[in-house]
Amino acid sequence: MGEAAVEIVKPRTDTREYRRIVLRNSLSVLLISDPDTDKAAASMDVSVGSFSDPEDFPGLAHFLEHMLFYASEKYPLEDSYSKYIAENFTARKGVGGWKHLLLHLDSPKTIPLLVSHGGSTNAFTTSEHTNYYFDVNSDCFEEALDRFAQFFVKPLMSADATTREIKAVDSENQKNLLSDAWRMNQLQKHISAEGHPYHKFSTGNWDTLEVKPKEKGLDTRQELIKFYEEHYSANLMHLVVYTKDSLDKIQSLVENKFQEVQNKDRSNFHIPGQPCTSEHVQILVKTVPIRQGHKLRVIWPITPSIHNYKEGPCRYLGHLIDHEGEGSLFYILKTLGWATSLSAGEGDWALQFSFFEVVIDLTDAGQEHMQDIVGLLFKYISLLQETGVCPWIFDEGLIRKTSLGEIDGFLSTICEIAFHYQDKIPPIAYVVNVSSNMQIYPPEDWLVGSSLPSKFSPDLIRKVLDKLAPDNVRIFWESRNFEGHTDMVEPWYGTAYSIEKITGSMIQQWMLAAPNKHLHLPASNEFIPTDLSLKYVQEKAKFPVLLRKSSYSTLWYKPDTMFSTPKAYVKIDFNCPFATSSPEADVLTGIFTQLLMDHLNEYAYYAQVAGLYYAINHTDSGFQVAVIGYNHKLWNLLKTVVEKITNFKVKPDRFLVIKEMVTKGYQNLKFQQPYKQATCYCSLILHDNTWPWMDGLEVIPHLEADDLAKFVPMLLSRAFLECYIAGNIEPKEAESMILHIEDIFYSGARPICQPLFPSQYLTNRVIKLDKGMSYFYPAKGLNPSDENSALVHYIQVHRDDFLPNVKLQLFALIAKQPAFHQLRSVEQLGYITVLMQSNYSGIQGVHFIVQSTAKGPGHIDSRIEEFLKMFESKLYAMSEDEFKSNVNALIDMKLEKHKNLSEESGFYWREINDGTLKFDRREAEVAALKNLTQKDLTDFFNEHIKVGAPRKKTLSVRVYGGQRTSEYEEEMNEPNQPDWVKIDDIFKFRKSQPLYGSFKGCHGHVKL
């Protein structure tokens, strides 16, 4: 075992300790000691990915990733690793709940495997890497790490498990077949050199892993073992271990657990250069997407910038081409009404090749001006060549576009700020990031990665810029307008496309014919924070306090007492009764919020670049303004946003663009995954006073700019502001902000807003299902071409209260892994198989969510009932020690500290938004858990969850895929049973049911 004396660069605010070691078997390890952590985590990154798939076995590397979770020689019981992790997990906070979790299932970059295992163990396969990771409570880490290590020591891959898991991989692939992201990614790969690994299909399916191998006399299991033996070697592995223990203790633990991993002294997979030959550039590919809309992808093969990460040439160019301020390419395209979004930067990359991509979402008008748009893009590239590389842009710094609340800084000033004041993230996310970096960067930069470019190199930037040339370009043009006008089909996803050759002279002509607009470089950024000092607040409040209350607003305030960061978090909910008065009002409110963002974009983009993010979102009760980031210039941005709201004027040309966007958004809802359709139906059935998306789609064609101009004054005429301000802001500052906003909206001879009448306060009421009744709602899948069916099996339990909350949470914790194992691993009902707790505006319950091509929703529903019967016996047989272990795991979950300001604020904002205001929820629920007995849990199960329980309330939403139309018709014709009722009309059903009381909207429910 060796230890390298390398100083690892880390943020100034990072108090964690790090140590790099190399085991005797050449396995490289980074140890991280964090005394403040509640969780322990580990990630193993293996330098083997889908590029290493044998020619006869597309998807084998990904399939192996699935199989390593099953069993090992030391722990031969199937799924025992996952069971152990699930019983000792701590659910991650601040990730948006179960809906957010499910959204990740659609990403072509990350392939989750054990989605329902408490969110604490997972893996993904990329072209050159496979990454395995987990987290558990700290006191369970040693055994969890031992089980994890066996993946790489002596895994077992039984013949039975192999056959079953091929079905899971096939189900995963079925889920992706109608996803434009997956389809377009594979099409780009398909149009490349056939002998290059980039050309391959990487997911795998039943045909590639079962049918074709058998035809060739190959045994999939033997090939799987052969692949593992050939490629999984300790010298190709990088491990990160993160716990609260000392570095010496972690080192001893790692040496003990991982020394048996074999070093076969393998070499990294060698990639034979660029995948695109002269045949694959200077092409225009027209392709037909699944969804409505038009998209232009302009792509150039380049040398990977990872080899020059300290110079950051692609980030420099990406920042400029990607910019949205005045004079930018996007600004011009937006002004012309041709584009609604633009992104630019390095896309797919490997160590030997890469692509620089510009992706533009086009309007219908833009679709008619493709040549002009490409011409303007090359004009902007010419401008960059003519003006040369600018030191001030490098020195000022850049921040890549990210989602709200995330900061990913690079280059000079802003890069330094972003790196040294980065938010702490959950250990499981941190270890994955770092283990992935270990394969690419030298040890000193394992934490930094490419986020701190420090060498200004005009020559390198110019070299990449020279590659962005007409003779090196690949243009992919997506539109359903091309349907029936293509002559080729991509074999794996069935994407229709055609290819035309384009020349440099053609693009020169497009440049000459393009509109003569004044393209120019961005201005200096006034939003870069210069005051990063921390403010002293005398009263260190543990929970949010009601700082101010009036007939116009409430202000909840929470100073930063945990994170010592120069950031703030501001949310203002505009509760407007007229926003929900009709489907037309609902749609117009949404258009209003998008137009506000549209009007602010050129100004606010600079704030985003400087790490200050804002959003104006349509909500169930009106709209919300959020500003999150460095506090120094936050008020400047917020004040401008508020002024834009008060002075709002409809621009007819922009109204038409946004209306087109919103219309396509509604139209594309039918292409959602069936499980998402089922969750939407479930929410529509349960939430009172909500409008279906079909109503919005029907009314939007008739709405004009004048309708919005008349509607906005009415929308704002009555409003109540619910505000939350947290972070590095003093109480007087917070109060001053809200007073200023009140003055703007409510003061003067003719105020914009007036306070609400008591009768106008909006509530969030939920349908109360009848006890002892099971309801089901059958629906055809909205896309007849989608063969996936889906089921949401919902059990409604109680209105938010600490004691029943913890009983439900404990049931969900204990049942989660057995449900996944039985329904997904054993019965192979579908790749998406989830059991999780649900919260509809304070009404607690549990969801089973399954998506499948193998079985119909009715069958899946019956299998969930059978699972609950099976689980009942396991619950009764549970030992007292097992019960206490699960209780302690749930207590540890609740005592887990928030990682950063956004996570803490999100927790408290949910209490405010739901109206529950139980800021001490975690402490109160821990107290309830400490007094909970095993009998309390079984009594709860028998009353609310058990099949046939007299007080049980169930709703099953069944979405039938295209291949199961006959099953849908049969179900529609079946008569109702005494305790099993079909919902024929959602709105008649809602009107017939009683409602739970609302936590929100009771004027005066909070007191100073």
Short mmCIF file of C-alpha atoms in Angstrom, two decimals, residues 351-588:
data_model
loop_
_atom_site.label_atom_id
_atom_site.label_comp_id
_atom_site.label_asym_id
_atom_site.label_seq_id
_atom_site.Cartn_x
_atom_site.Cartn_y
_atom_site.Cartn_z
CA LEU A 351 -10.63 10.92 -23.77
CA GLN A 352 -9.88 10.70 -27.50
CA PHE A 353 -12.75 12.62 -29.08
CA SER A 354 -15.35 15.22 -28.32
CA PHE A 355 -18.09 17.38 -29.84
CA PHE A 356 -18.86 21.07 -29.48
CA GLU A 357 -22.61 21.56 -29.75
CA VAL A 358 -24.99 24.48 -30.23
CA VAL A 359 -28.61 23.47 -29.58
CA ILE A 360 -31.40 25.88 -30.56
CA ASP A 361 -35.12 25.41 -29.91
CA LEU A 362 -36.95 26.96 -32.87
CA THR A 363 -40.35 28.58 -33.18
CA ASP A 364 -42.58 27.77 -36.14
CA ALA A 365 -41.22 30.93 -37.77
CA GLY A 366 -37.65 29.87 -37.00
CA GLN A 367 -38.33 26.52 -38.65
CA GLU A 368 -38.84 28.44 -41.89
CA HIS A 369 -35.51 30.26 -41.45
CA MET A 370 -33.08 27.43 -40.70
CA GLN A 371 -30.52 28.67 -43.21
CA ASP A 372 -30.65 32.21 -41.80
CA ILE A 373 -30.17 30.87 -38.26
CA VAL A 374 -27.16 28.76 -39.23
CA GLY A 375 -25.86 31.76 -41.14
CA LEU A 376 -26.16 33.98 -38.04
CA LEU A 377 -24.40 31.35 -35.93
CA PHE A 378 -21.44 31.28 -38.30
CA LYS A 379 -21.51 35.10 -38.40
CA TYR A 380 -21.11 35.12 -34.62
CA ILE A 381 -18.25 32.61 -34.87
CA SER A 382 -16.65 34.94 -37.44
CA LEU A 383 -17.08 37.83 -35.00
CA LEU A 384 -15.19 35.84 -32.34
CA GLN A 385 -12.40 35.18 -34.83
CA GLU A 386 -12.21 38.83 -35.85
CA THR A 387 -12.26 40.30 -32.32
CA GLY A 388 -9.74 37.79 -31.04
CA VAL A 389 -9.57 36.16 -27.63
CA CYS A 390 -10.34 38.73 -24.92
CA PRO A 391 -8.35 38.60 -21.67
CA TRP A 392 -11.02 40.61 -19.80
CA ILE A 393 -13.64 37.94 -20.48
CA PHE A 394 -11.32 35.27 -19.11
CA ASP A 395 -10.36 37.48 -16.16
CA GLU A 396 -13.93 38.48 -15.31
CA GLY A 397 -15.02 34.88 -15.24
CA LEU A 398 -17.89 32.82 -16.41
CA ILE A 399 -20.56 30.56 -14.95
CA ARG A 400 -22.24 27.93 -17.05
CA LYS A 401 -26.06 27.92 -17.24
CA THR A 402 -27.50 25.61 -14.59
CA SER A 403 -30.82 25.02 -12.90
CA LEU A 404 -32.06 27.30 -10.13
CA GLY A 405 -29.89 27.16 -7.05
CA GLU A 406 -26.92 25.28 -8.52
CA ILE A 407 -23.57 26.97 -9.07
CA ASP A 408 -20.97 25.60 -11.44
CA GLY A 409 -18.28 28.20 -11.81
CA PHE A 410 -15.25 28.48 -14.03
CA LEU A 411 -12.56 30.92 -15.11
CA SER A 412 -11.04 33.62 -12.97
CA THR A 413 -13.14 35.84 -10.67
CA ILE A 414 -16.53 34.15 -10.64
CA CYS A 415 -14.90 30.76 -10.83
CA GLU A 416 -12.92 31.44 -7.66
CA ILE A 417 -16.00 32.66 -5.81
CA ALA A 418 -18.10 29.71 -6.93
CA PHE A 419 -15.47 27.15 -5.98
CA HIS A 420 -14.60 28.52 -2.57
CA TYR A 421 -18.22 29.26 -1.58
CA GLN A 422 -19.78 26.14 -3.06
CA ASP A 423 -22.65 24.56 -1.19
CA LYS A 424 -22.06 21.34 0.65
CA ILE A 425 -23.95 18.53 -1.07
CA PRO A 426 -25.10 15.10 0.19
CA PRO A 427 -22.17 12.69 0.63
CA ILE A 428 -23.61 10.27 -1.96
CA ALA A 429 -23.52 12.97 -4.64
CA TYR A 430 -20.08 14.13 -3.53
CA VAL A 431 -18.43 10.69 -3.72
CA VAL A 432 -19.85 10.08 -7.22
CA ASN A 433 -18.50 13.42 -8.44
CA VAL A 434 -15.06 12.83 -6.97
CA SER A 435 -14.68 9.18 -8.02
CA SER A 436 -15.58 10.19 -11.58
CA ASN A 437 -12.92 12.92 -11.44
CA MET A 438 -10.27 10.50 -10.20
CA GLN A 439 -10.22 8.68 -13.54
CA ILE A 440 -9.56 11.91 -15.43
CA TYR A 441 -7.56 14.42 -13.37
CA PRO A 442 -4.30 14.27 -11.41
CA PRO A 443 -4.78 13.77 -7.64
CA GLU A 444 -4.31 17.43 -6.72
CA ASP A 445 -7.33 18.32 -8.88
CA TRP A 446 -9.68 15.51 -7.87
CA LEU A 447 -11.96 17.97 -6.06
CA VAL A 448 -11.49 20.88 -8.44
CA GLY A 449 -11.92 19.06 -11.72
CA SER A 450 -12.08 21.63 -14.49
CA SER A 451 -13.83 24.27 -12.39
CA LEU A 452 -10.78 26.49 -11.84
CA PRO A 453 -9.11 27.32 -15.19
CA SER A 454 -6.00 29.27 -14.37
CA LYS A 455 -4.04 29.52 -17.62
CA PHE A 456 -5.09 32.03 -20.23
CA SER A 457 -4.17 30.51 -23.59
CA PRO A 458 -5.44 32.41 -26.64
CA ASP A 459 -3.79 29.85 -28.94
CA LEU A 460 -5.76 26.93 -27.51
CA ILE A 461 -9.01 28.86 -27.68
CA ARG A 462 -8.29 29.78 -31.30
CA LYS A 463 -7.55 26.13 -32.14
CA VAL A 464 -10.98 25.07 -30.93
CA LEU A 465 -12.58 28.09 -32.61
CA ASP A 466 -10.95 27.09 -35.91
CA LYS A 467 -12.64 23.69 -35.61
CA LEU A 468 -16.07 25.40 -35.57
CA ALA A 469 -15.92 25.66 -39.33
CA PRO A 470 -18.34 24.92 -42.19
CA ASP A 471 -16.17 22.03 -43.45
CA ASN A 472 -16.36 20.25 -40.08
CA VAL A 473 -20.02 20.67 -39.18
CA ARG A 474 -22.85 18.17 -38.56
CA ILE A 475 -26.34 19.71 -38.46
CA PHE A 476 -29.24 17.75 -37.02
CA TRP A 477 -32.61 19.36 -37.71
CA GLU A 478 -35.58 17.92 -35.82
CA SER A 479 -39.19 18.59 -36.80
CA ARG A 480 -42.37 16.62 -37.24
CA ASN A 481 -42.79 18.61 -40.46
CA PHE A 482 -40.35 16.09 -41.96
CA GLU A 483 -42.73 13.19 -41.39
CA GLY A 484 -43.16 11.35 -44.71
CA HIS A 485 -40.15 13.14 -46.23
CA THR A 486 -37.32 10.91 -44.96
CA ASP A 487 -35.77 7.80 -46.51
CA MET A 488 -33.84 6.09 -43.69
CA VAL A 489 -34.57 4.59 -40.27
CA GLU A 490 -32.18 4.28 -37.32
CA PRO A 491 -32.32 0.58 -36.32
CA TRP A 492 -32.43 0.67 -32.52
CA TYR A 493 -35.13 3.29 -31.88
CA GLY A 494 -36.81 3.45 -35.29
CA THR A 495 -36.08 7.16 -35.78
CA ALA A 496 -36.86 8.36 -39.32
CA TYR A 497 -34.19 10.55 -40.94
CA SER A 498 -32.56 11.63 -44.17
CA ILE A 499 -29.10 13.01 -44.96
CA GLU A 500 -28.10 15.82 -47.30
CA LYS A 501 -24.56 16.97 -48.02
CA ILE A 502 -23.78 20.63 -47.41
CA THR A 503 -20.67 22.53 -48.45
CA GLY A 504 -18.70 25.43 -47.13
CA SER A 505 -19.86 27.58 -50.00
CA MET A 506 -23.49 26.86 -49.16
CA ILE A 507 -22.95 28.03 -45.60
CA GLN A 508 -21.15 31.14 -46.90
CA GLN A 509 -24.25 31.91 -48.92
CA TRP A 510 -26.42 31.42 -45.82
CA MET A 511 -24.20 33.87 -43.96
CA LEU A 512 -24.51 36.48 -46.71
CA ALA A 513 -28.29 36.06 -46.90
CA ALA A 514 -28.80 36.18 -43.10
CA PRO A 515 -30.26 39.37 -41.56
CA ASN A 516 -27.71 42.11 -40.97
CA LYS A 517 -28.01 42.44 -37.19
CA HIS A 518 -25.56 44.00 -34.76
CA LEU A 519 -23.95 41.03 -33.07
CA HIS A 520 -21.44 41.99 -30.37
CA LEU A 521 -19.65 40.64 -27.30
CA PRO A 522 -21.29 40.86 -23.86
CA ALA A 523 -20.84 43.87 -21.60
CA SER A 524 -19.03 43.80 -18.28
CA ASN A 525 -21.03 41.96 -15.61
CA GLU A 526 -22.29 44.28 -12.86
CA PHE A 527 -23.75 41.40 -10.84
CA ILE A 528 -20.43 39.88 -9.80
CA PRO A 529 -20.48 40.03 -5.97
CA THR A 530 -17.70 42.04 -4.34
CA ASP A 531 -18.96 41.94 -0.74
CA LEU A 532 -18.79 38.36 0.55
CA SER A 533 -18.78 39.27 4.24
CA LEU A 534 -21.03 37.46 6.70
CA LYS A 535 -23.61 39.49 8.60
CA TYR A 536 -23.99 39.25 12.33
CA VAL A 537 -27.48 38.47 13.58
CA GLN A 538 -27.93 38.71 17.33
CA GLU A 539 -30.84 36.29 17.68
CA LYS A 540 -29.83 32.87 16.34
CA ALA A 541 -33.29 31.54 15.56
CA LYS A 542 -33.49 27.75 15.25
CA PHE A 543 -36.73 27.93 13.23
CA PRO A 544 -38.27 30.55 10.95
CA VAL A 545 -39.95 33.40 12.80
CA LEU A 546 -42.93 35.44 11.66
CA LEU A 547 -41.10 38.73 11.34
CA ARG A 548 -43.99 40.73 10.00
CA LYS A 549 -47.68 40.32 9.24
CA SER A 550 -50.16 42.68 7.61
CA SER A 551 -53.33 42.46 5.57
CA TYR A 552 -51.03 42.45 2.52
CA SER A 553 -48.41 39.88 3.44
CA THR A 554 -46.68 37.62 5.92
CA LEU A 555 -42.91 37.54 6.19
CA TRP A 556 -41.17 34.47 7.57
CA TYR A 557 -37.49 34.97 8.31
CA LYS A 558 -34.63 32.61 9.14
CA PRO A 559 -31.03 33.86 9.46
CA ASP A 560 -28.20 31.56 8.44
CA THR A 561 -26.98 29.92 11.63
CA MET A 562 -25.49 26.81 10.05
CA PHE A 563 -23.68 27.35 6.78
CA SER A 564 -21.66 30.59 7.05
CA THR A 565 -22.08 31.42 3.39
CA PRO A 566 -22.69 34.82 1.70
CA LYS A 567 -25.93 33.67 0.11
CA ALA A 568 -29.63 34.26 0.58
CA TYR A 569 -32.90 32.57 -0.31
CA VAL A 570 -36.02 34.58 -1.10
CA LYS A 571 -39.44 33.27 -2.10
CA ILE A 572 -42.57 35.35 -2.53
CA ASP A 573 -45.86 33.65 -3.32
CA PHE A 574 -48.44 35.92 -4.94
CA ASN A 575 -51.74 34.33 -3.91
CA CYS A 576 -54.23 35.64 -6.49
CA PRO A 577 -57.81 34.30 -6.42
CA PHE A 578 -58.43 35.17 -10.07
CA ALA A 579 -55.53 32.94 -11.16
CA THR A 580 -57.59 29.81 -10.56
CA SER A 581 -61.05 31.04 -11.47
CA SER A 582 -61.26 29.21 -14.83
CA PRO A 583 -59.15 27.21 -17.30
CA GLU A 584 -58.64 30.44 -19.28
CA ALA A 585 -57.36 32.21 -16.17
CA ASP A 586 -55.05 29.29 -15.41
CA VAL A 587 -53.53 29.38 -18.90
CA LEU A 588 -53.22 33.17 -18.96
#
